[in-house]
PDB file of C-alpha atoms in Angstrom:
ATOM      1  CA  UNK A   1      74.277  23.991 226.448  1.00  0.00           C
ATOM      2  CA  UNK A   2      72.851  22.469 223.223  1.00  0.00           C
ATOM      3  CA  UNK A   3      69.738  24.655 223.034  1.00  0.00           C
ATOM      4  CA  UNK A   4      71.804  27.778 223.636  1.00  0.00           C
ATOM      5  CA  UNK A   5      74.301  26.824 220.951  1.00  0.00           C
ATOM      6  CA  UNK A   6      71.507  26.095 218.480  1.00  0.00           C
ATOM      7  CA  UNK A   7      69.870  29.436 219.207  1.00  0.00           C
ATOM      8  CA  UNK A   8      73.185  31.253 218.729  1.00  0.00           C
ATOM      9  CA  UNK A   9      73.700  29.499 215.422  1.00  0.00           C
ATOM     10  CA  UNK A  10      70.209  30.394 214.277  1.00  0.00           C
ATOM     11  CA  UNK A  11      70.870  33.990 215.274  1.00  0.00           C
ATOM     12  CA  UNK A  12      74.084  33.968 213.239  1.00  0.00           C
ATOM     13  CA  UNK A  13      72.267  32.710 210.158  1.00  0.00           C
ATOM     14  CA  UNK A  14      69.526  35.343 210.209  1.00  0.00           C
ATOM     15  CA  UNK A  15      68.752  36.828 206.772  1.00  0.00           C
ATOM     16  CA  UNK A  16      68.541  40.586 206.340  1.00  0.00           C
ATOM     17  CA  UNK A  17      65.520  41.438 204.200  1.00  0.00           C
ATOM     18  CA  UNK A  18      66.100  43.562 201.105  1.00  0.00           C
ATOM     19  CA  UNK A  19      64.594  47.018 201.170  1.00  0.00           C
ATOM     20  CA  UNK A  20      62.889  48.773 198.311  1.00  0.00           C
ATOM     21  CA  UNK A  21      66.036  50.789 197.575  1.00  0.00           C
ATOM     22  CA  UNK A  22      68.086  47.598 197.340  1.00  0.00           C
ATOM     23  CA  UNK A  23      65.610  46.103 194.883  1.00  0.00           C
ATOM     24  CA  UNK A  24      65.632  49.261 192.762  1.00  0.00           C
ATOM     25  CA  UNK A  25      69.424  49.309 192.814  1.00  0.00           C
ATOM     26  CA  UNK A  26      69.568  45.653 191.712  1.00  0.00           C
ATOM     27  CA  UNK A  27      67.083  46.335 188.914  1.00  0.00           C
ATOM     28  CA  UNK A  28      69.190  49.272 187.742  1.00  0.00           C
ATOM     29  CA  UNK A  29      72.305  47.101 187.673  1.00  0.00           C
ATOM     30  CA  UNK A  30      70.499  44.420 185.664  1.00  0.00           C
ATOM     31  CA  UNK A  31      69.271  47.049 183.204  1.00  0.00           C
ATOM     32  CA  UNK A  32      72.804  48.416 182.787  1.00  0.00           C
ATOM     33  CA  UNK A  33      74.142  44.919 182.103  1.00  0.00           C
ATOM     34  CA  UNK A  34      71.384  44.355 179.543  1.00  0.00           C
ATOM     35  CA  UNK A  35      72.116  47.644 177.821  1.00  0.00           C
ATOM     36  CA  UNK A  36      75.822  46.840 177.747  1.00  0.00           C
ATOM     37  CA  UNK A  37      75.070  43.472 176.192  1.00  0.00           C
ATOM     38  CA  UNK A  38      73.048  45.110 173.415  1.00  0.00           C
ATOM     39  CA  UNK A  39      75.781  47.681 172.795  1.00  0.00           C
ATOM     40  CA  UNK A  40      78.435  44.986 172.663  1.00  0.00           C
ATOM     41  CA  UNK A  41      76.478  43.118 169.992  1.00  0.00           C
ATOM     42  CA  UNK A  42      76.354  46.221 167.804  1.00  0.00           C
ATOM     43  CA  UNK A  43      80.031  46.914 168.433  1.00  0.00           C
ATOM     44  CA  UNK A  44      80.995  43.375 167.520  1.00  0.00           C
ATOM     45  CA  UNK A  45      78.974  43.590 164.302  1.00  0.00           C
ATOM     46  CA  UNK A  46      80.640  46.891 163.441  1.00  0.00           C
ATOM     47  CA  UNK A  47      84.057  45.448 164.279  1.00  0.00           C
ATOM     48  CA  UNK A  48      83.401  42.439 162.057  1.00  0.00           C
ATOM     49  CA  UNK A  49      82.371  44.684 159.152  1.00  0.00           C
ATOM     50  CA  UNK A  50      85.422  46.898 159.558  1.00  0.00           C
ATOM     51  CA  UNK A  51      87.759  43.885 159.697  1.00  0.00           C
ATOM     52  CA  UNK A  52      86.118  42.453 156.589  1.00  0.00           C
ATOM     53  CA  UNK A  53      86.563  45.722 154.710  1.00  0.00           C
ATOM     54  CA  UNK A  54      90.147  46.058 155.844  1.00  0.00           C
ATOM     55  CA  UNK A  55      91.295  42.545 154.934  1.00  0.00           C
ATOM     56  CA  UNK A  56      89.366  42.124 151.678  1.00  0.00           C
ATOM     57  CA  UNK A  57      90.332  45.534 150.271  1.00  0.00           C
ATOM     58  CA  UNK A  58      93.958  45.179 151.314  1.00  0.00           C
ATOM     59  CA  UNK A  59      94.122  41.698 149.782  1.00  0.00           C
ATOM     60  CA  UNK A  60      92.693  43.000 146.510  1.00  0.00           C
ATOM     61  CA  UNK A  61      95.216  45.825 146.406  1.00  0.00           C
ATOM     62  CA  UNK A  62      98.107  43.513 147.240  1.00  0.00           C
ATOM     63  CA  UNK A  63      96.977  41.077 144.554  1.00  0.00           C
ATOM     64  CA  UNK A  64      96.919  43.775 141.884  1.00  0.00           C
ATOM     65  CA  UNK A  65     100.205  45.122 143.221  1.00  0.00           C
ATOM     66  CA  UNK A  66     101.769  41.722 142.593  1.00  0.00           C
ATOM     67  CA  UNK A  67     101.402  42.137 138.806  1.00  0.00           C
ATOM     68  CA  UNK A  68     100.981  45.905 138.326  1.00  0.00           C
ATOM     69  CA  UNK A  69     103.291  48.546 139.743  1.00  0.00           C
ATOM     70  CA  UNK A  70     101.019  51.401 138.668  1.00  0.00           C
ATOM     71  CA  UNK A  71      99.582  53.272 141.648  1.00  0.00           C
ATOM     72  CA  UNK A  72      96.429  54.149 139.715  1.00  0.00           C
ATOM     73  CA  UNK A  73      95.546  50.499 139.113  1.00  0.00           C
ATOM     74  CA  UNK A  74      96.087  49.718 142.783  1.00  0.00           C
ATOM     75  CA  UNK A  75      93.942  52.608 143.997  1.00  0.00           C
ATOM     76  CA  UNK A  76      91.152  51.886 141.518  1.00  0.00           C
ATOM     77  CA  UNK A  77      91.110  48.241 142.580  1.00  0.00           C
ATOM     78  CA  UNK A  78      90.855  49.238 146.222  1.00  0.00           C
ATOM     79  CA  UNK A  79      88.058  51.703 145.466  1.00  0.00           C
ATOM     80  CA  UNK A  80      86.110  49.093 143.502  1.00  0.00           C
ATOM     81  CA  UNK A  81      86.533  46.659 146.384  1.00  0.00           C
ATOM     82  CA  UNK A  82      85.283  49.285 148.844  1.00  0.00           C
ATOM     83  CA  UNK A  83      82.130  50.102 146.854  1.00  0.00           C
ATOM     84  CA  UNK A  84      81.316  46.513 145.933  1.00  0.00           C
ATOM     85  CA  UNK A  85      81.988  45.211 149.422  1.00  0.00           C
ATOM     86  CA  UNK A  86      79.970  47.942 151.144  1.00  0.00           C
ATOM     87  CA  UNK A  87      77.003  47.323 148.845  1.00  0.00           C
ATOM     88  CA  UNK A  88      77.248  43.584 149.363  1.00  0.00           C
ATOM     89  CA  UNK A  89      77.436  43.930 153.139  1.00  0.00           C
ATOM     90  CA  UNK A  90      74.499  46.369 153.208  1.00  0.00           C
ATOM     91  CA  UNK A  91      72.252  44.209 151.028  1.00  0.00           C
ATOM     92  CA  UNK A  92      73.141  41.024 152.885  1.00  0.00           C
ATOM     93  CA  UNK A  93      72.529  42.643 156.272  1.00  0.00           C
ATOM     94  CA  UNK A  94      69.246  44.180 155.084  1.00  0.00           C
ATOM     95  CA  UNK A  95      67.921  40.844 153.823  1.00  0.00           C
ATOM     96  CA  UNK A  96      69.060  39.004 156.947  1.00  0.00           C
ATOM     97  CA  UNK A  97      67.636  41.510 159.435  1.00  0.00           C
ATOM     98  CA  UNK A  98      64.402  41.891 157.446  1.00  0.00           C
ATOM     99  CA  UNK A  99      63.912  38.122 157.614  1.00  0.00           C
ATOM    100  CA  UNK A 100      64.447  38.274 161.363  1.00  0.00           C
ATOM    101  CA  UNK A 101      61.945  41.148 161.555  1.00  0.00           C
ATOM    102  CA  UNK A 102      59.294  39.129 159.711  1.00  0.00           C
ATOM    103  CA  UNK A 103      59.794  36.211 162.102  1.00  0.00           C
ATOM    104  CA  UNK A 104      59.525  38.393 165.212  1.00  0.00           C
ATOM    105  CA  UNK A 105      56.442  40.244 163.926  1.00  0.00           C
ATOM    106  CA  UNK A 106      54.726  36.950 163.150  1.00  0.00           C
ATOM    107  CA  UNK A 107      55.576  35.683 166.638  1.00  0.00           C
ATOM    108  CA  UNK A 108      54.181  38.882 168.191  1.00  0.00           C
ATOM    109  CA  UNK A 109      50.912  38.427 166.288  1.00  0.00           C
ATOM    110  CA  UNK A 110      50.612  34.847 167.534  1.00  0.00           C
ATOM    111  CA  UNK A 111      51.278  35.963 171.108  1.00  0.00           C
ATOM    112  CA  UNK A 112      48.662  38.727 170.876  1.00  0.00           C
ATOM    113  CA  UNK A 113      46.085  36.278 169.557  1.00  0.00           C
ATOM    114  CA  UNK A 114      46.746  33.965 172.490  1.00  0.00           C
ATOM    115  CA  UNK A 115      46.345  36.864 174.931  1.00  0.00           C
ATOM    116  CA  UNK A 116      43.027  37.858 173.403  1.00  0.00           C
ATOM    117  CA  UNK A 117      41.730  34.298 173.589  1.00  0.00           C
ATOM    118  CA  UNK A 118      42.793  33.682 177.164  1.00  0.00           C
ATOM    119  CA  UNK A 119      41.760  37.136 178.442  1.00  0.00           C
ATOM    120  CA  UNK A 120      44.491  36.998 181.085  1.00  0.00           C
ATOM    121  CA  UNK A 121      46.217  40.331 180.483  1.00  0.00           C
ATOM    122  CA  UNK A 122      44.687  43.737 181.136  1.00  0.00           C
ATOM    123  CA  UNK A 123      44.183  46.057 178.171  1.00  0.00           C
ATOM    124  CA  UNK A 124      46.430  48.771 179.594  1.00  0.00           C
ATOM    125  CA  UNK A 125      49.256  46.281 180.130  1.00  0.00           C
ATOM    126  CA  UNK A 126      48.820  45.010 176.570  1.00  0.00           C
ATOM    127  CA  UNK A 127      49.222  48.506 175.161  1.00  0.00           C
ATOM    128  CA  UNK A 128      52.432  49.116 177.066  1.00  0.00           C
ATOM    129  CA  UNK A 129      53.825  45.703 176.144  1.00  0.00           C
ATOM    130  CA  UNK A 130      53.160  46.266 172.439  1.00  0.00           C
ATOM    131  CA  UNK A 131      55.075  49.534 172.579  1.00  0.00           C
ATOM    132  CA  UNK A 132      58.054  47.875 174.218  1.00  0.00           C
ATOM    133  CA  UNK A 133      57.966  45.047 171.686  1.00  0.00           C
ATOM    134  CA  UNK A 134      57.895  47.474 168.779  1.00  0.00           C
ATOM    135  CA  UNK A 135      60.898  49.340 170.165  1.00  0.00           C
ATOM    136  CA  UNK A 136      62.855  46.094 170.495  1.00  0.00           C
ATOM    137  CA  UNK A 137      62.269  45.075 166.877  1.00  0.00           C
ATOM    138  CA  UNK A 138      65.351  45.168 164.616  1.00  0.00           C
ATOM    139  CA  UNK A 139      65.679  47.931 162.041  1.00  0.00           C
ATOM    140  CA  UNK A 140      66.827  46.570 158.646  1.00  0.00           C
ATOM    141  CA  UNK A 141      67.787  49.986 157.236  1.00  0.00           C
ATOM    142  CA  UNK A 142      69.809  50.884 160.311  1.00  0.00           C
ATOM    143  CA  UNK A 143      71.595  47.532 160.253  1.00  0.00           C
ATOM    144  CA  UNK A 144      72.365  47.851 156.527  1.00  0.00           C
ATOM    145  CA  UNK A 145      73.727  51.389 156.911  1.00  0.00           C
ATOM    146  CA  UNK A 146      75.859  50.423 159.920  1.00  0.00           C
ATOM    147  CA  UNK A 147      77.279  47.409 158.099  1.00  0.00           C
ATOM    148  CA  UNK A 148      78.140  49.395 154.974  1.00  0.00           C
ATOM    149  CA  UNK A 149      79.696  52.192 157.032  1.00  0.00           C
ATOM    150  CA  UNK A 150      81.817  49.789 159.073  1.00  0.00           C
ATOM    151  CA  UNK A 151      83.055  48.046 155.919  1.00  0.00           C
ATOM    152  CA  UNK A 152      83.919  51.400 154.313  1.00  0.00           C
ATOM    153  CA  UNK A 153      85.864  52.562 157.363  1.00  0.00           C
ATOM    154  CA  UNK A 154      87.977  49.417 157.324  1.00  0.00           C
ATOM    155  CA  UNK A 155      88.528  49.605 153.557  1.00  0.00           C
ATOM    156  CA  UNK A 156      89.733  53.214 153.791  1.00  0.00           C
ATOM    157  CA  UNK A 157      92.848  52.185 155.735  1.00  0.00           C
ATOM    158  CA  UNK A 158      94.771  50.527 152.854  1.00  0.00           C
ATOM    159  CA  UNK A 159      93.416  53.080 150.374  1.00  0.00           C
ATOM    160  CA  UNK A 160      94.738  56.033 152.356  1.00  0.00           C
ATOM    161  CA  UNK A 161      98.012  54.242 153.042  1.00  0.00           C
ATOM    162  CA  UNK A 162      98.703  53.727 149.322  1.00  0.00           C
ATOM    163  CA  UNK A 163      97.333  56.994 147.956  1.00  0.00           C
ATOM    164  CA  UNK A 164     100.354  59.221 148.568  1.00  0.00           C
ATOM    165  CA  UNK A 165     103.272  56.847 147.928  1.00  0.00           C
ATOM    166  CA  UNK A 166     104.720  56.532 144.423  1.00  0.00           C
ATOM    167  CA  UNK A 167     107.428  53.988 145.072  1.00  0.00           C
ATOM    168  CA  UNK A 168     106.213  50.466 144.325  1.00  0.00           C
ATOM    169  CA  UNK A 169     108.018  48.494 147.036  1.00  0.00           C
ATOM    170  CA  UNK A 170     107.585  51.225 149.627  1.00  0.00           C
ATOM    171  CA  UNK A 171     103.880  51.393 148.821  1.00  0.00           C
ATOM    172  CA  UNK A 172     103.421  47.663 149.379  1.00  0.00           C
ATOM    173  CA  UNK A 173     105.307  47.869 152.659  1.00  0.00           C
ATOM    174  CA  UNK A 174     103.296  50.845 153.904  1.00  0.00           C
ATOM    175  CA  UNK A 175     100.006  49.143 153.036  1.00  0.00           C
ATOM    176  CA  UNK A 176     101.056  45.978 154.860  1.00  0.00           C
ATOM    177  CA  UNK A 177     102.206  47.979 157.900  1.00  0.00           C
ATOM    178  CA  UNK A 178      99.020  50.094 158.058  1.00  0.00           C
ATOM    179  CA  UNK A 179      96.814  47.038 157.723  1.00  0.00           C
ATOM    180  CA  UNK A 180      98.801  45.202 160.410  1.00  0.00           C
ATOM    181  CA  UNK A 181      98.402  48.122 162.821  1.00  0.00           C
ATOM    182  CA  UNK A 182      94.663  48.282 162.153  1.00  0.00           C
ATOM    183  CA  UNK A 183      94.360  44.514 162.675  1.00  0.00           C
ATOM    184  CA  UNK A 184      96.088  44.827 166.040  1.00  0.00           C
ATOM    185  CA  UNK A 185      93.612  47.535 167.065  1.00  0.00           C
ATOM    186  CA  UNK A 186      90.626  45.474 165.905  1.00  0.00           C
ATOM    187  CA  UNK A 187      91.927  42.396 167.702  1.00  0.00           C
ATOM    188  CA  UNK A 188      92.402  44.389 170.899  1.00  0.00           C
ATOM    189  CA  UNK A 189      88.875  45.804 170.702  1.00  0.00           C
ATOM    190  CA  UNK A 190      87.424  42.355 170.053  1.00  0.00           C
ATOM    191  CA  UNK A 191      89.245  40.967 173.077  1.00  0.00           C
ATOM    192  CA  UNK A 192      87.992  43.772 175.313  1.00  0.00           C
ATOM    193  CA  UNK A 193      84.400  43.342 174.161  1.00  0.00           C
ATOM    194  CA  UNK A 194      84.490  39.571 174.516  1.00  0.00           C
ATOM    195  CA  UNK A 195      86.588  39.601 177.719  1.00  0.00           C
ATOM    196  CA  UNK A 196      89.051  37.245 176.010  1.00  0.00           C
ATOM    197  CA  UNK A 197      92.861  37.097 176.267  1.00  0.00           C
ATOM    198  CA  UNK A 198      94.206  40.124 174.404  1.00  0.00           C
ATOM    199  CA  UNK A 199      97.361  38.559 172.988  1.00  0.00           C
ATOM    200  CA  UNK A 200      95.570  35.513 171.640  1.00  0.00           C
ATOM    201  CA  UNK A 201      92.861  37.611 169.996  1.00  0.00           C
ATOM    202  CA  UNK A 202      95.368  40.032 168.467  1.00  0.00           C
ATOM    203  CA  UNK A 203      97.549  37.259 167.061  1.00  0.00           C
ATOM    204  CA  UNK A 204      94.540  35.419 165.637  1.00  0.00           C
ATOM    205  CA  UNK A 205      93.317  38.490 163.747  1.00  0.00           C
ATOM    206  CA  UNK A 206      96.810  39.540 162.714  1.00  0.00           C
ATOM    207  CA  UNK A 207      97.873  36.141 161.389  1.00  0.00           C
ATOM    208  CA  UNK A 208      94.560  35.757 159.564  1.00  0.00           C
ATOM    209  CA  UNK A 209      95.010  39.095 157.812  1.00  0.00           C
ATOM    210  CA  UNK A 210      98.616  38.288 156.877  1.00  0.00           C
ATOM    211  CA  UNK A 211      97.561  34.946 155.434  1.00  0.00           C
ATOM    212  CA  UNK A 212      94.813  36.525 153.336  1.00  0.00           C
ATOM    213  CA  UNK A 213      97.173  39.137 151.873  1.00  0.00           C
ATOM    214  CA  UNK A 214     100.004  36.648 151.331  1.00  0.00           C
ATOM    215  CA  UNK A 215      97.803  34.069 149.598  1.00  0.00           C
ATOM    216  CA  UNK A 216      96.234  36.685 147.328  1.00  0.00           C
ATOM    217  CA  UNK A 217      99.620  38.211 146.497  1.00  0.00           C
ATOM    218  CA  UNK A 218     101.256  34.816 145.854  1.00  0.00           C
ATOM    219  CA  UNK A 219      98.506  33.351 143.707  1.00  0.00           C
ATOM    220  CA  UNK A 220      98.152  36.508 141.631  1.00  0.00           C
ATOM    221  CA  UNK A 221     101.930  36.681 141.160  1.00  0.00           C
ATOM    222  CA  UNK A 222     101.984  33.037 140.098  1.00  0.00           C
ATOM    223  CA  UNK A 223      99.144  33.412 137.591  1.00  0.00           C
ATOM    224  CA  UNK A 224     100.489  36.694 136.276  1.00  0.00           C
ATOM    225  CA  UNK A 225     103.985  35.302 135.719  1.00  0.00           C
ATOM    226  CA  UNK A 226     102.660  32.200 133.947  1.00  0.00           C
ATOM    227  CA  UNK A 227     101.138  34.348 131.200  1.00  0.00           C
ATOM    228  CA  UNK A 228      97.524  33.147 131.635  1.00  0.00           C
TER     229      UNK A 228
END
């Protein structure tokens, strides 16, 4: 009885070999996951830039609105914040990505020198690998443009919300409401991309934006009323 039982168990544990189609299907799935990971990184960077533009521009406008009821002063302040912030984001991203590019190019040169010394890789394979490496290198101009565009999109929300409202108190309320709605959307997108709890992510972004606007408004009101 023992040999028969052992043979039946071994038959039950037999492994089905993977066919060529299964391997190709698995490779395709891995490639899709890799592509999604790269897209999510770009989306997160764009989301961060848009949130930065939204909160910083709205805080500037709320700070000026604390001491000036003129709509022109508020709009001009928001526009200055948009231009300055977009330029700052673009330059910072360009410098950062260009530094990363220099590091990766230097590493590629060291790797190619090692390959030539060891003579372990065929020439045809080297040519194809170099092309793939060049395609994977970061683009500083593309990163700078994407960062500036994302910041500008976020900064346009409070600007558009305040542009057509003359009443002072109503204008402040509309700006706060529009910014809050945009923060909820950004928090939801961040949670979906990071596969995090939606409510926690939304509340974190929303409370952070409220704090930034409230602190800027309060401090500017305090300094403006003290006559400094």
